[in-house]
């Protein structure tokens, strides 16, 4: 995931531009199940799947409902808020483009829309030192380039 350039001017609304170094990172590769989600994120929309059989919300995307085994679903808007469930702080330089970006935190966020809805993303406009379980956060759309947008998380204070 990508985070916003800490030296860039803040933009209005929950959207940001990635740093030039982050723009060189590998891109997500959408698959059959996740492609519609990535398309929605590109439009700055946060969505989850809803099973048409039992109404259960689910993320990440999958073809079969884990509750009722239904195979029909639709994409519905998510609220865009959640709470930090867990996180790591990456210190490893896995590729040369990361050399100036480490350390950086990666969050696991439990969405307010449901207990089983967990999303990963970078911390945006915050410090790893301020992270704690249950910290309220909101989704931020990070435009990496013309074809890639990622979801990051900004603390709500």
PDB file of N, CA, C and O in Angstrom, residues 89-144:
ATOM      1  N   UNK A  89       5.239  -2.160  11.717  1.00  0.00           N
ATOM      2  CA  UNK A  89       6.070  -1.087  11.188  1.00  0.00           C
ATOM      3  C   UNK A  89       7.176  -1.762  10.389  1.00  0.00           C
ATOM      4  O   UNK A  89       8.006  -2.483  10.946  1.00  0.00           O
ATOM      5  N   UNK A  90       7.139  -1.553   9.070  1.00  0.00           N
ATOM      6  CA  UNK A  90       8.125  -2.170   8.188  1.00  0.00           C
ATOM      7  C   UNK A  90       9.430  -1.381   8.231  1.00  0.00           C
ATOM      8  O   UNK A  90       9.447  -0.179   7.985  1.00  0.00           O
ATOM      9  N   UNK A  91      10.510  -2.081   8.529  1.00  0.00           N
ATOM     10  CA  UNK A  91      11.844  -1.474   8.544  1.00  0.00           C
ATOM     11  C   UNK A  91      12.721  -2.051   7.434  1.00  0.00           C
ATOM     12  O   UNK A  91      13.843  -1.586   7.255  1.00  0.00           O
ATOM     13  N   UNK A  92      12.239  -3.053   6.741  1.00  0.00           N
ATOM     14  CA  UNK A  92      13.028  -3.755   5.734  1.00  0.00           C
ATOM     15  C   UNK A  92      12.955  -3.053   4.387  1.00  0.00           C
ATOM     16  O   UNK A  92      11.877  -2.713   3.921  1.00  0.00           O
ATOM     17  N   UNK A  93      14.099  -2.837   3.756  1.00  0.00           N
ATOM     18  CA  UNK A  93      14.153  -2.283   2.405  1.00  0.00           C
ATOM     19  C   UNK A  93      14.115  -3.467   1.442  1.00  0.00           C
ATOM     20  O   UNK A  93      15.127  -4.118   1.206  1.00  0.00           O
ATOM     21  N   UNK A  94      12.933  -3.762   0.912  1.00  0.00           N
ATOM     22  CA  UNK A  94      12.769  -4.909   0.034  1.00  0.00           C
ATOM     23  C   UNK A  94      13.190  -4.619  -1.401  1.00  0.00           C
ATOM     24  O   UNK A  94      13.407  -5.535  -2.172  1.00  0.00           O
ATOM     25  N   UNK A  95      13.246  -3.358  -1.779  1.00  0.00           N
ATOM     26  CA  UNK A  95      13.658  -2.952  -3.125  1.00  0.00           C
ATOM     27  C   UNK A  95      14.263  -1.554  -3.031  1.00  0.00           C
ATOM     28  O   UNK A  95      13.949  -0.809  -2.108  1.00  0.00           O
ATOM     29  N   UNK A  96      15.117  -1.179  -3.972  1.00  0.00           N
ATOM     30  CA  UNK A  96      15.790   0.119  -3.891  1.00  0.00           C
ATOM     31  C   UNK A  96      14.842   1.311  -3.742  1.00  0.00           C
ATOM     32  O   UNK A  96      15.158   2.264  -3.029  1.00  0.00           O
ATOM     33  N   UNK A  97      13.670   1.279  -4.366  1.00  0.00           N
ATOM     34  CA  UNK A  97      12.735   2.402  -4.281  1.00  0.00           C
ATOM     35  C   UNK A  97      12.245   2.632  -2.853  1.00  0.00           C
ATOM     36  O   UNK A  97      11.774   3.714  -2.524  1.00  0.00           O
ATOM     37  N   UNK A  98      12.371   1.627  -1.976  1.00  0.00           N
ATOM     38  CA  UNK A  98      11.894   1.750  -0.600  1.00  0.00           C
ATOM     39  C   UNK A  98      12.909   2.390   0.331  1.00  0.00           C
ATOM     40  O   UNK A  98      12.575   2.724   1.465  1.00  0.00           O
ATOM     41  N   UNK A  99      14.134   2.569  -0.123  1.00  0.00           N
ATOM     42  CA  UNK A  99      15.207   3.009   0.767  1.00  0.00           C
ATOM     43  C   UNK A  99      14.858   4.279   1.536  1.00  0.00           C
ATOM     44  O   UNK A  99      15.152   4.381   2.720  1.00  0.00           O
ATOM     45  N   UNK A 100      14.232   5.247   0.902  1.00  0.00           N
ATOM     46  CA  UNK A 100      13.881   6.481   1.579  1.00  0.00           C
ATOM     47  C   UNK A 100      12.528   6.460   2.251  1.00  0.00           C
ATOM     48  O   UNK A 100      12.119   7.463   2.835  1.00  0.00           O
ATOM     49  N   UNK A 101      11.818   5.354   2.187  1.00  0.00           N
ATOM     50  CA  UNK A 101      10.447   5.283   2.712  1.00  0.00           C
ATOM     51  C   UNK A 101      10.334   4.549   4.039  1.00  0.00           C
ATOM     52  O   UNK A 101       9.304   4.630   4.695  1.00  0.00           O
ATOM     53  N   UNK A 102      11.330   3.771   4.413  1.00  0.00           N
ATOM     54  CA  UNK A 102      11.245   3.013   5.657  1.00  0.00           C
ATOM     55  C   UNK A 102      11.780   3.854   6.809  1.00  0.00           C
ATOM     56  O   UNK A 102      12.636   4.715   6.584  1.00  0.00           O
ATOM     57  N   UNK A 103      11.261   3.655   8.004  1.00  0.00           N
ATOM     58  CA  UNK A 103      10.181   2.733   8.334  1.00  0.00           C
ATOM     59  C   UNK A 103       8.810   3.329   8.000  1.00  0.00           C
ATOM     60  O   UNK A 103       8.667   4.545   7.948  1.00  0.00           O
ATOM     61  N   UNK A 104       7.833   2.446   7.751  1.00  0.00           N
ATOM     62  CA  UNK A 104       6.462   2.912   7.556  1.00  0.00           C
ATOM     63  C   UNK A 104       5.488   1.875   8.121  1.00  0.00           C
ATOM     64  O   UNK A 104       5.705   0.680   8.006  1.00  0.00           O
ATOM     65  N   UNK A 105       4.417   2.354   8.768  1.00  0.00           N
ATOM     66  CA  UNK A 105       3.433   1.433   9.334  1.00  0.00           C
ATOM     67  C   UNK A 105       2.418   0.971   8.298  1.00  0.00           C
ATOM     68  O   UNK A 105       2.069   1.709   7.380  1.00  0.00           O
ATOM     69  N   UNK A 106       1.976  -0.265   8.454  1.00  0.00           N
ATOM     70  CA  UNK A 106       0.893  -0.836   7.666  1.00  0.00           C
ATOM     71  C   UNK A 106      -0.175  -1.270   8.662  1.00  0.00           C
ATOM     72  O   UNK A 106       0.111  -2.027   9.595  1.00  0.00           O
ATOM     73  N   UNK A 107      -1.393  -0.756   8.464  1.00  0.00           N
ATOM     74  CA  UNK A 107      -2.477  -0.994   9.411  1.00  0.00           C
ATOM     75  C   UNK A 107      -3.409  -2.105   8.940  1.00  0.00           C
ATOM     76  O   UNK A 107      -3.646  -2.260   7.745  1.00  0.00           O
ATOM     77  N   UNK A 108      -3.961  -2.832   9.898  1.00  0.00           N
ATOM     78  CA  UNK A 108      -5.086  -3.724   9.669  1.00  0.00           C
ATOM     79  C   UNK A 108      -6.259  -3.058  10.376  1.00  0.00           C
ATOM     80  O   UNK A 108      -6.222  -2.853  11.597  1.00  0.00           O
ATOM     81  N   UNK A 109      -7.274  -2.675   9.600  1.00  0.00           N
ATOM     82  CA  UNK A 109      -8.405  -1.911  10.116  1.00  0.00           C
ATOM     83  C   UNK A 109      -9.672  -2.753  10.052  1.00  0.00           C
ATOM     84  O   UNK A 109      -9.986  -3.346   9.016  1.00  0.00           O
ATOM     85  N   UNK A 110     -10.386  -2.801  11.178  1.00  0.00           N
ATOM     86  CA  UNK A 110     -11.707  -3.439  11.216  1.00  0.00           C
ATOM     87  C   UNK A 110     -12.723  -2.355  10.902  1.00  0.00           C
ATOM     88  O   UNK A 110     -12.858  -1.374  11.635  1.00  0.00           O
ATOM     89  N   UNK A 111     -13.440  -2.516   9.780  1.00  0.00           N
ATOM     90  CA  UNK A 111     -14.411  -1.510   9.363  1.00  0.00           C
ATOM     91  C   UNK A 111     -15.581  -1.440  10.343  1.00  0.00           C
ATOM     92  O   UNK A 111     -16.001  -2.456  10.903  1.00  0.00           O
ATOM     93  N   UNK A 112     -16.124  -0.240  10.503  1.00  0.00           N
ATOM     94  CA  UNK A 112     -17.292  -0.061  11.361  1.00  0.00           C
ATOM     95  C   UNK A 112     -18.535  -0.734  10.780  1.00  0.00           C
ATOM     96  O   UNK A 112     -19.515  -0.941  11.497  1.00  0.00           O
ATOM     97  N   UNK A 113     -18.492  -1.098   9.503  1.00  0.00           N
ATOM     98  CA  UNK A 113     -19.644  -1.719   8.845  1.00  0.00           C
ATOM     99  C   UNK A 113     -19.880  -3.168   9.272  1.00  0.00           C
ATOM    100  O   UNK A 113     -20.955  -3.705   9.021  1.00  0.00           O
ATOM    101  N   UNK A 114     -18.879  -3.830   9.868  1.00  0.00           N
ATOM    102  CA  UNK A 114     -19.068  -5.221  10.263  1.00  0.00           C
ATOM    103  C   UNK A 114     -17.835  -5.825  10.886  1.00  0.00           C
ATOM    104  O   UNK A 114     -16.708  -5.463  10.546  1.00  0.00           O
ATOM    105  N   UNK A 115     -18.040  -6.770  11.797  1.00  0.00           N
ATOM    106  CA  UNK A 115     -16.940  -7.410  12.528  1.00  0.00           C
ATOM    107  C   UNK A 115     -15.964  -8.158  11.623  1.00  0.00           C
ATOM    108  O   UNK A 115     -14.784  -8.246  11.921  1.00  0.00           O
ATOM    109  N   UNK A 116     -16.462  -8.742  10.541  1.00  0.00           N
ATOM    110  CA  UNK A 116     -15.619  -9.569   9.678  1.00  0.00           C
ATOM    111  C   UNK A 116     -15.008  -8.800   8.521  1.00  0.00           C
ATOM    112  O   UNK A 116     -14.482  -9.404   7.594  1.00  0.00           O
ATOM    113  N   UNK A 117     -15.071  -7.479   8.544  1.00  0.00           N
ATOM    114  CA  UNK A 117     -14.558  -6.674   7.438  1.00  0.00           C
ATOM    115  C   UNK A 117     -13.233  -6.054   7.838  1.00  0.00           C
ATOM    116  O   UNK A 117     -13.192  -5.097   8.617  1.00  0.00           O
ATOM    117  N   UNK A 118     -12.147  -6.607   7.332  1.00  0.00           N
ATOM    118  CA  UNK A 118     -10.800  -6.145   7.661  1.00  0.00           C
ATOM    119  C   UNK A 118     -10.096  -5.692   6.392  1.00  0.00           C
ATOM    120  O   UNK A 118     -10.112  -6.403   5.381  1.00  0.00           O
ATOM    121  N   UNK A 119      -9.476  -4.508   6.433  1.00  0.00           N
ATOM    122  CA  UNK A 119      -8.725  -3.982   5.293  1.00  0.00           C
ATOM    123  C   UNK A 119      -7.356  -3.523   5.756  1.00  0.00           C
ATOM    124  O   UNK A 119      -7.205  -2.996   6.855  1.00  0.00           O
ATOM    125  N   UNK A 120      -6.363  -3.721   4.890  1.00  0.00           N
ATOM    126  CA  UNK A 120      -5.011  -3.231   5.133  1.00  0.00           C
ATOM    127  C   UNK A 120      -4.814  -1.885   4.456  1.00  0.00           C
ATOM    128  O   UNK A 120      -5.496  -1.561   3.493  1.00  0.00           O
ATOM    129  N   UNK A 121      -3.843  -1.132   4.924  1.00  0.00           N
ATOM    130  CA  UNK A 121      -3.467   0.106   4.269  1.00  0.00           C
ATOM    131  C   UNK A 121      -2.419   0.843   5.067  1.00  0.00           C
ATOM    132  O   UNK A 121      -2.189   0.553   6.245  1.00  0.00           O
ATOM    133  N   UNK A 122      -1.770   1.794   4.425  1.00  0.00           N
ATOM    134  CA  UNK A 122      -0.763   2.609   5.086  1.00  0.00           C
ATOM    135  C   UNK A 122      -1.412   3.623   6.020  1.00  0.00           C
ATOM    136  O   UNK A 122      -2.563   4.011   5.835  1.00  0.00           O
ATOM    137  N   UNK A 123      -0.633   4.072   6.976  1.00  0.00           N
ATOM    138  CA  UNK A 123      -1.029   5.166   7.841  1.00  0.00           C
ATOM    139  C   UNK A 123      -0.774   6.474   7.105  1.00  0.00           C
ATOM    140  O   UNK A 123       0.320   6.700   6.592  1.00  0.00           O
ATOM    141  N   UNK A 124      -1.780   7.332   7.026  1.00  0.00           N
ATOM    142  CA  UNK A 124      -1.683   8.619   6.344  1.00  0.00           C
ATOM    143  C   UNK A 124      -1.873   9.719   7.386  1.00  0.00           C
ATOM    144  O   UNK A 124      -2.799   9.658   8.196  1.00  0.00           O
ATOM    145  N   UNK A 125      -1.013  10.721   7.362  1.00  0.00           N
ATOM    146  CA  UNK A 125      -1.120  11.869   8.276  1.00  0.00           C
ATOM    147  C   UNK A 125      -1.125  11.453   9.742  1.00  0.00           C
ATOM    148  O   UNK A 125      -1.937  11.917  10.539  1.00  0.00           O
ATOM    149  N   UNK A 126      -0.220  10.564  10.093  1.00  0.00           N
ATOM    150  CA  UNK A 126      -0.127  10.135  11.475  1.00  0.00           C
ATOM    151  C   UNK A 126       1.246   9.563  11.753  1.00  0.00           C
ATOM    152  O   UNK A 126       2.074   9.433  10.866  1.00  0.00           O
ATOM    153  N   UNK A 127       1.477   9.214  13.003  1.00  0.00           N
ATOM    154  CA  UNK A 127       2.751   8.650  13.437  1.00  0.00           C
ATOM    155  C   UNK A 127       2.529   7.269  14.029  1.00  0.00           C
ATOM    156  O   UNK A 127       1.554   7.050  14.760  1.00  0.00           O
ATOM    157  N   UNK A 128       3.436   6.360  13.742  1.00  0.00           N
ATOM    158  CA  UNK A 128       3.343   5.012  14.304  1.00  0.00           C
ATOM    159  C   UNK A 128       3.335   5.062  15.838  1.00  0.00           C
ATOM    160  O   UNK A 128       2.713   4.219  16.483  1.00  0.00           O
ATOM    161  N   UNK A 129       3.992   6.059  16.416  1.00  0.00           N
ATOM    162  CA  UNK A 129       4.038   6.185  17.873  1.00  0.00           C
ATOM    163  C   UNK A 129       2.662   6.446  18.469  1.00  0.00           C
ATOM    164  O   UNK A 129       2.430   6.161  19.645  1.00  0.00           O
ATOM    165  N   UNK A 130       1.743   6.967  17.667  1.00  0.00           N
ATOM    166  CA  UNK A 130       0.398   7.277  18.154  1.00  0.00           C
ATOM    167  C   UNK A 130      -0.599   6.138  17.955  1.00  0.00           C
ATOM    168  O   UNK A 130      -1.750   6.253  18.370  1.00  0.00           O
ATOM    169  N   UNK A 131      -0.171   5.058  17.320  1.00  0.00           N
ATOM    170  CA  UNK A 131      -1.087   3.951  17.052  1.00  0.00           C
ATOM    171  C   UNK A 131      -1.393   3.181  18.328  1.00  0.00           C
ATOM    172  O   UNK A 131      -0.529   2.993  19.180  1.00  0.00           O
ATOM    173  N   UNK A 132      -2.638   2.760  18.432  1.00  0.00           N
ATOM    174  CA  UNK A 132      -3.079   1.918  19.531  1.00  0.00           C
ATOM    175  C   UNK A 132      -4.285   1.124  19.053  1.00  0.00           C
ATOM    176  O   UNK A 132      -5.021   1.568  18.172  1.00  0.00           O
ATOM    177  N   UNK A 133      -4.499  -0.066  19.617  1.00  0.00           N
ATOM    178  CA  UNK A 133      -5.673  -0.846  19.229  1.00  0.00           C
ATOM    179  C   UNK A 133      -6.947  -0.044  19.480  1.00  0.00           C
ATOM    180  O   UNK A 133      -7.085   0.630  20.506  1.00  0.00           O
ATOM    181  N   UNK A 134      -7.852  -0.070  18.511  1.00  0.00           N
ATOM    182  CA  UNK A 134      -9.122   0.628  18.651  1.00  0.00           C
ATOM    183  C   UNK A 134      -9.110   2.067  18.182  1.00  0.00           C
ATOM    184  O   UNK A 134     -10.146   2.732  18.221  1.00  0.00           O
ATOM    185  N   UNK A 135      -7.945   2.578  17.750  1.00  0.00           N
ATOM    186  CA  UNK A 135      -7.858   3.961  17.283  1.00  0.00           C
ATOM    187  C   UNK A 135      -8.805   4.165  16.099  1.00  0.00           C
ATOM    188  O   UNK A 135      -8.726   3.439  15.106  1.00  0.00           O
ATOM    189  N   UNK A 136      -9.715   5.141  16.154  1.00  0.00           N
ATOM    190  CA  UNK A 136     -10.616   5.389  15.030  1.00  0.00           C
ATOM    191  C   UNK A 136      -9.848   5.977  13.842  1.00  0.00           C
ATOM    192  O   UNK A 136      -9.006   6.864  14.010  1.00  0.00           O
ATOM    193  N   UNK A 137     -10.157   5.485  12.656  1.00  0.00           N
ATOM    194  CA  UNK A 137      -9.508   5.940  11.423  1.00  0.00           C
ATOM    195  C   UNK A 137     -10.543   6.087  10.317  1.00  0.00           C
ATOM    196  O   UNK A 137     -11.641   5.527  10.397  1.00  0.00           O
ATOM    197  N   UNK A 138     -10.164   6.863   9.282  1.00  0.00           N
ATOM    198  CA  UNK A 138     -11.016   6.996   8.102  1.00  0.00           C
ATOM    199  C   UNK A 138     -10.205   6.652   6.860  1.00  0.00           C
ATOM    200  O   UNK A 138      -8.987   6.863   6.828  1.00  0.00           O
ATOM    201  N   UNK A 139     -10.890   6.157   5.849  1.00  0.00           N
ATOM    202  CA  UNK A 139     -10.242   5.804   4.591  1.00  0.00           C
ATOM    203  C   UNK A 139      -9.801   7.057   3.856  1.00  0.00           C
ATOM    204  O   UNK A 139     -10.495   8.069   3.849  1.00  0.00           O
ATOM    205  N   UNK A 140      -8.622   6.976   3.242  1.00  0.00           N
ATOM    206  CA  UNK A 140      -8.066   8.040   2.418  1.00  0.00           C
ATOM    207  C   UNK A 140      -7.634   7.400   1.108  1.00  0.00           C
ATOM    208  O   UNK A 140      -6.958   6.379   1.113  1.00  0.00           O
ATOM    209  N   UNK A 141      -8.026   7.979  -0.002  1.00  0.00           N
ATOM    210  CA  UNK A 141      -7.667   7.452  -1.316  1.00  0.00           C
ATOM    211  C   UNK A 141      -6.369   8.096  -1.771  1.00  0.00           C
ATOM    212  O   UNK A 141      -6.278   9.309  -1.855  1.00  0.00           O
ATOM    213  N   UNK A 142      -5.378   7.266  -2.036  1.00  0.00           N
ATOM    214  CA  UNK A 142      -4.049   7.729  -2.424  1.00  0.00           C
ATOM    215  C   UNK A 142      -3.836   7.420  -3.897  1.00  0.00           C
ATOM    216  O   UNK A 142      -3.730   6.261  -4.287  1.00  0.00           O
ATOM    217  N   UNK A 143      -3.811   8.459  -4.716  1.00  0.00           N
ATOM    218  CA  UNK A 143      -3.596   8.296  -6.153  1.00  0.00           C
ATOM    219  C   UNK A 143      -2.102   8.126  -6.409  1.00  0.00           C
ATOM    220  O   UNK A 143      -1.332   9.073  -6.253  1.00  0.00           O
ATOM    221  N   UNK A 144      -1.712   6.925  -6.786  1.00  0.00           N
ATOM    222  CA  UNK A 144      -0.306   6.627  -7.041  1.00  0.00           C
ATOM    223  C   UNK A 144       0.092   7.149  -8.416  1.00  0.00           C
ATOM    224  O   UNK A 144       1.161   7.711  -8.599  1.00  0.00           O
TER     225      UNK A 144
END
